Short mmCIF file of C-alpha atoms in Angstrom, two decimals:
data_model
loop_
_atom_site.label_atom_id
_atom_site.label_comp_id
_atom_site.label_asym_id
_atom_site.label_seq_id
_atom_site.Cartn_x
_atom_site.Cartn_y
_atom_site.Cartn_z
CA MET A 1 98.10 150.85 51.39
CA LYS A 2 99.36 152.82 54.35
CA HIS A 3 103.00 153.69 54.88
CA GLU A 4 104.81 155.06 57.88
CA LEU A 5 106.48 158.38 57.04
CA LYS A 6 110.14 158.59 57.99
CA LYS A 7 112.78 161.34 57.81
CA THR A 8 112.57 161.96 54.06
CA LEU A 9 109.30 160.79 52.60
CA VAL A 10 108.96 159.66 49.00
CA LEU A 11 105.42 160.60 48.02
CA LEU A 12 103.63 157.31 47.42
CA PRO A 13 99.94 157.19 46.44
CA LEU A 14 97.51 157.85 49.30
CA VAL A 15 99.75 157.89 52.35
CA VAL A 16 98.14 158.57 55.71
CA ALA A 17 100.87 159.96 57.93
CA LEU A 18 100.86 158.59 61.44
CA ALA A 19 104.25 159.08 63.04
CA ALA A 20 107.68 160.20 61.96
CA CYS A 21 110.72 162.17 62.93
CA GLY A 22 113.05 164.30 60.84
CA GLY A 23 116.75 164.45 60.35
CA GLY A 24 119.33 166.77 58.88
CA GLY A 25 119.41 170.55 58.97
CA GLY A 26 118.75 172.60 62.08
CA ASP A 27 115.34 172.93 63.76
CA SER A 28 114.15 175.25 66.47
CA SER A 29 110.93 176.08 68.29
CA SER A 30 110.70 179.20 70.39
CA VAL A 31 108.07 181.24 72.16
CA ASP A 32 107.74 185.02 72.06
CA THR A 33 104.74 186.40 73.97
CA THR A 34 105.46 190.03 73.09
CA ARG A 35 104.92 190.00 69.33
CA SER A 36 101.59 191.39 68.15
CA ALA A 37 99.34 189.96 65.43
CA ASP A 38 99.73 191.37 61.94
CA GLY A 39 97.72 189.93 59.09
CA ALA A 40 99.18 192.28 56.47
CA GLY A 41 100.09 190.50 53.27
CA THR A 42 98.88 187.11 54.51
CA GLY A 43 95.30 187.13 53.29
CA GLN A 44 94.17 186.69 56.89
CA PRO A 45 92.12 189.07 59.02
CA ALA A 46 93.94 190.48 62.05
CA THR A 47 91.02 189.63 64.36
CA ASP A 48 89.82 186.52 66.15
CA GLY A 49 86.59 186.48 64.10
CA ASP A 50 86.05 183.82 61.44
CA THR A 51 84.52 183.82 57.97
CA LYS A 52 81.46 181.57 58.13
CA ASP A 53 80.44 181.88 54.49
CA THR A 54 82.32 180.86 51.38
CA PRO A 55 83.11 183.91 49.20
CA THR A 56 80.50 184.63 46.52
CA THR A 57 83.11 185.80 43.99
CA PRO A 58 86.24 183.93 42.84
CA ALA A 59 89.04 184.12 45.40
CA VAL A 60 91.64 182.62 43.02
CA ALA A 61 93.12 183.75 39.72
CA GLU A 62 92.40 180.38 38.10
CA LEU A 63 91.08 177.00 39.19
CA PHE A 64 93.55 174.19 39.84
CA HIS A 65 94.52 171.98 36.88
CA ILE A 66 94.51 168.48 38.32
CA SER A 67 96.54 166.68 35.62
CA PRO A 68 98.43 168.96 33.24
CA ARG A 69 100.96 167.30 30.97
CA GLY A 70 100.23 163.92 32.59
CA THR A 71 101.53 165.05 36.00
CA THR A 72 99.97 163.34 39.02
CA ALA A 73 98.83 166.02 41.46
CA ARG A 74 99.17 165.67 45.24
CA TYR A 75 97.03 166.63 48.21
CA LEU A 76 97.69 167.27 51.90
CA LEU A 77 94.90 167.41 54.49
CA LEU A 78 95.65 168.52 58.06
CA GLY A 79 93.27 168.19 61.01
CA THR A 80 93.45 168.20 64.79
CA SER A 81 94.98 164.72 64.85
CA LEU A 82 95.19 163.90 61.15
CA GLN A 83 97.90 164.28 58.51
CA SER A 84 96.91 162.69 55.22
CA THR A 85 98.81 163.02 51.97
CA GLY A 86 98.79 161.17 48.68
CA ALA A 87 98.11 161.17 44.96
CA LEU A 88 95.14 163.33 44.00
CA GLU A 89 92.83 161.08 41.99
CA THR A 90 89.61 163.11 42.16
CA LEU A 91 88.94 166.76 42.99
CA GLU A 92 85.88 168.94 43.46
CA GLN A 93 86.55 172.68 43.47
CA GLN A 94 83.94 175.41 43.77
CA PRO A 95 83.88 178.28 41.26
CA THR A 96 85.17 180.53 44.04
CA GLY A 97 88.28 178.33 44.36
CA GLY A 98 87.43 176.42 47.53
CA VAL A 99 88.18 172.69 47.37
CA VAL A 100 85.42 170.53 48.89
CA ALA A 101 86.55 167.03 47.85
CA MET A 102 89.94 165.34 47.52
CA ASN A 103 89.59 161.64 46.80
CA ALA A 104 87.42 160.26 49.66
CA HIS A 105 87.92 163.35 51.86
CA THR A 106 84.86 165.58 51.50
CA LEU A 107 83.14 168.67 52.92
CA THR A 108 79.36 168.73 52.46
CA GLY A 109 76.25 170.45 53.80
CA PRO A 110 73.94 173.32 52.85
CA ASP A 111 75.91 175.78 54.96
CA LEU A 112 79.44 174.55 54.25
CA SER A 113 82.21 177.15 54.38
CA VAL A 114 85.72 177.14 52.97
CA ALA A 115 87.90 179.93 54.38
CA ASP A 116 91.37 181.30 53.59
CA ILE A 117 91.02 180.36 49.91
CA ALA A 118 94.06 180.87 47.70
CA GLY A 119 95.37 179.32 44.51
CA ASP A 120 95.93 179.29 40.78
CA GLU A 121 96.29 176.59 38.12
CA THR A 122 99.23 175.01 40.00
CA PHE A 123 97.90 174.87 43.60
CA ALA A 124 94.82 175.35 45.78
CA GLN A 125 94.84 176.11 49.49
CA GLY A 126 92.23 176.72 52.16
CA ARG A 127 90.54 175.72 55.40
CA TRP A 128 87.33 173.77 55.92
CA ALA A 129 85.56 175.94 58.51
CA LYS A 130 81.93 174.77 58.47
CA GLY A 131 79.96 171.77 57.26
CA THR A 132 80.14 167.99 57.52
CA ALA A 133 83.68 166.71 56.98
CA LEU A 134 84.53 163.14 56.03
CA ALA A 135 88.26 162.62 56.46
CA ALA A 136 90.13 159.31 56.66
CA GLY A 137 86.80 157.50 57.16
CA SER A 138 85.76 159.66 60.13
CA THR A 139 82.84 162.11 60.04
CA SER A 140 82.80 165.34 62.04
CA THR A 141 80.72 168.52 62.18
CA LEU A 142 82.68 171.72 61.66
CA GLY A 143 81.60 175.14 62.90
CA GLY A 144 80.47 174.00 66.34
CA ALA A 145 83.48 172.69 68.25
CA ARG A 146 86.06 175.44 68.51
CA ASN A 147 88.98 173.34 67.27
CA ALA A 148 87.11 171.48 64.52
CA ALA A 149 88.76 172.41 61.21
CA TYR A 150 90.75 170.94 58.35
CA HIS A 151 93.49 172.70 56.39
CA TYR A 152 94.31 171.56 52.87
CA VAL A 153 96.59 172.16 49.92
CA VAL A 154 96.64 170.49 46.50
CA HIS A 155 99.60 170.99 44.20
CA LEU A 156 101.72 169.71 41.34
CA PRO A 157 104.82 167.92 42.68
CA ALA A 158 108.29 169.17 41.78
CA THR A 159 109.90 166.06 40.32
CA HIS A 160 112.54 167.87 38.23
CA LEU A 161 114.75 170.39 40.03
CA PRO A 162 117.58 172.68 38.90
CA ALA A 163 121.11 171.48 39.55
CA GLY A 164 121.94 174.69 41.43
CA GLY A 165 120.98 178.29 42.09
CA THR A 166 118.95 180.32 44.57
CA LEU A 167 115.39 181.62 44.28
CA ARG A 168 113.70 184.47 46.10
CA CYS A 169 110.53 183.54 48.03
CA ASP A 170 107.49 185.73 48.65
CA ALA A 171 105.98 186.66 52.03
CA GLY A 172 103.80 183.56 52.04
CA THR A 173 100.16 182.52 51.88
CA PHE A 174 98.61 181.10 55.05
CA THR A 175 95.53 179.42 56.39
CA ARG A 176 94.60 180.83 59.78
CA PRO A 177 96.06 178.48 62.41
CA THR A 178 93.46 176.66 64.53
CA VAL A 179 93.96 175.65 68.15
CA ILE A 180 94.15 171.93 68.93
CA SER A 181 94.65 172.21 72.70
CA ASN A 182 93.87 174.53 75.63
CA PRO A 183 90.16 175.51 75.84
CA SER A 184 91.05 179.00 77.15
CA ALA A 185 93.18 179.95 74.13
CA PRO A 186 91.69 181.73 71.07
CA ALA A 187 90.26 179.30 68.53
CA LEU A 188 91.97 181.08 65.62
CA GLY A 189 95.31 182.77 65.20
CA VAL A 190 97.18 184.68 62.51
CA ALA A 191 100.25 183.25 60.79
CA THR A 192 103.28 184.97 59.31
CA GLY A 193 106.57 183.58 58.06
CA SER A 194 109.51 183.58 55.72
CA ALA A 195 111.30 181.06 53.51
CA ALA A 196 114.40 180.61 51.37
CA LEU A 197 115.06 178.11 48.58
CA SER A 198 118.22 176.93 46.85
CA PHE A 199 119.27 173.82 44.95
CA ASN A 200 122.22 171.44 44.91
CA ASP A 201 122.97 167.92 43.67
CA ALA A 202 120.84 166.39 46.47
CA GLY A 203 117.73 168.40 45.66
CA ALA A 204 116.08 171.49 47.14
CA VAL A 205 117.44 173.12 50.30
CA VAL A 206 114.87 175.10 52.28
CA ASP A 207 114.78 177.43 55.25
CA VAL A 208 111.34 178.06 56.74
CA SER A 209 110.24 180.08 59.77
CA LEU A 210 106.57 180.25 60.82
CA THR A 211 104.98 182.29 63.61
CA ALA A 212 101.44 181.85 64.92
CA THR A 213 99.90 184.64 67.01
CA ALA A 214 96.61 184.25 68.90
CA GLY A 215 95.74 187.02 71.32
CA HIS A 216 98.76 187.52 73.56
CA ARG A 217 100.17 184.11 72.68
CA THR A 218 102.90 183.76 70.06
CA GLY A 219 105.02 180.79 69.00
CA THR A 220 107.56 180.15 66.25
CA VAL A 221 108.72 176.94 64.60
CA SER A 222 111.61 176.95 62.12
CA THR A 223 114.11 174.84 60.22
CA THR A 224 117.25 175.66 58.25
CA GLY A 225 119.13 173.75 55.60
CA ARG A 226 116.50 171.05 55.20
CA THR A 227 117.03 169.00 52.03
CA ILE A 228 114.05 167.79 50.01
CA ALA A 229 114.73 165.27 47.26
CA PRO A 230 112.78 165.55 43.99
CA GLY A 231 109.19 164.38 44.47
CA ALA A 232 109.68 163.82 48.20
CA SER A 233 108.86 165.38 51.57
CA ALA A 234 110.73 165.97 54.81
CA VAL A 235 109.57 166.15 58.42
CA THR A 236 111.02 168.34 61.17
CA GLY A 237 110.70 168.16 64.94
CA ASN A 238 107.82 166.19 66.46
CA PHE A 239 105.19 167.06 63.88
CA PHE A 240 103.82 163.53 63.52
CA SER A 241 103.86 163.00 67.29
CA GLN A 242 101.49 165.91 68.05
CA GLY A 243 104.38 168.25 68.74
CA ASP A 244 106.07 171.29 67.23
CA GLY A 245 107.44 170.75 63.75
CA MET A 246 106.66 170.79 60.05
CA MET A 247 106.06 168.59 57.04
CA LEU A 248 107.75 170.17 54.02
CA THR A 249 107.41 169.48 50.32
CA LEU A 250 107.94 171.35 47.07
CA GLY A 251 105.39 172.14 44.39
CA ASP A 252 106.03 172.99 40.74
CA SER A 253 104.49 176.35 39.78
CA GLY A 254 105.76 176.34 36.19
CA ASN A 255 108.13 178.67 34.32
CA GLY A 256 111.00 177.94 36.71
CA LYS A 257 108.97 178.81 39.82
CA PHE A 258 108.54 176.54 42.84
CA ARG A 259 106.27 176.63 45.88
CA ILE A 260 107.46 175.59 49.35
CA ILE A 261 104.59 173.88 51.17
CA ALA A 262 104.65 173.61 54.96
CA ALA A 263 102.08 171.92 57.16
CA TYR A 264 102.97 172.76 60.74
CA GLU A 265 102.20 172.59 64.44
CA VAL A 266 103.49 175.23 66.86
CA THR A 267 103.03 175.93 70.57
CA ALA A 268 102.01 179.54 71.20
CA GLY A 269 102.52 181.16 74.58
CA GLY A 270 103.87 177.93 76.00
CA ASP A 271 100.42 176.39 76.55
CA ALA A 272 98.39 176.26 73.32
CA ALA A 273 99.14 174.22 70.18
CA TYR A 274 98.06 175.49 66.76
CA ARG A 275 98.06 173.87 63.32
CA GLY A 276 97.95 175.35 59.84
CA ILE A 277 99.39 175.35 56.32
CA ALA A 278 101.76 177.89 54.77
CA THR A 279 103.01 178.13 51.18
CA PHE A 280 105.76 180.30 49.68
CA LEU A 281 106.17 181.00 45.97
CA CYS A 282 109.84 181.18 44.98
CA ALA A 283 111.18 182.58 41.72
CA ARG A 284 114.30 184.21 40.27
#
């Protein structure tokens, strides 16, 4: 069953997000064409080149545990015009950590490539860069068209939150943002960002700022004071209308740690839209 995603989204099984708008907190989207690319600490190369081969050695500390303690895992798949999220019923993960199947969404082919791989037993993140992708019933060939890519994250939902307190978030883990408009813009960018996480009676309160840089183009999308209820998501800006904004949710990383998950779209340089996924691990 499909459901339209509204301001705060309770995560129902297999939701394909089509259109929504957010509310609450403060959002902003700005452009800064002077900032240079810096891939330090992001796991991304600081060049416009792409990795066409899946790593031959494990890129994650541990493979994702799909159903620990009876918890239903979640997935999010982001493409040029697709946002799909729902309960993770089946998963195929390579020994290197790259995920190649989430329910009916699959990446196949003898030369398939999963880039930007990150993860542990509580989440898995990456980008489908090459191969035959089947997503939401549509088949496409990746690695040819410059904007053909899918970004994904699978995670354990945070259904039980502290009543209060503030956590410190790391510098973030990012898939390289891919262009979805403007044929003259670089196909790939580099993402950086920051996040903050606190809790109150309503749930988690997050601040997130994300910057995508591609060549001389740079754009930033941000939100402050956005509340996320336990086991839910929130949307900012015009994300589900092919505009700048984010879809935010919270993952449970165990031992009192939580992971902010942000799928986003941002306009860089005023004329090129990019999409990607960022995650931030937050702990005391």
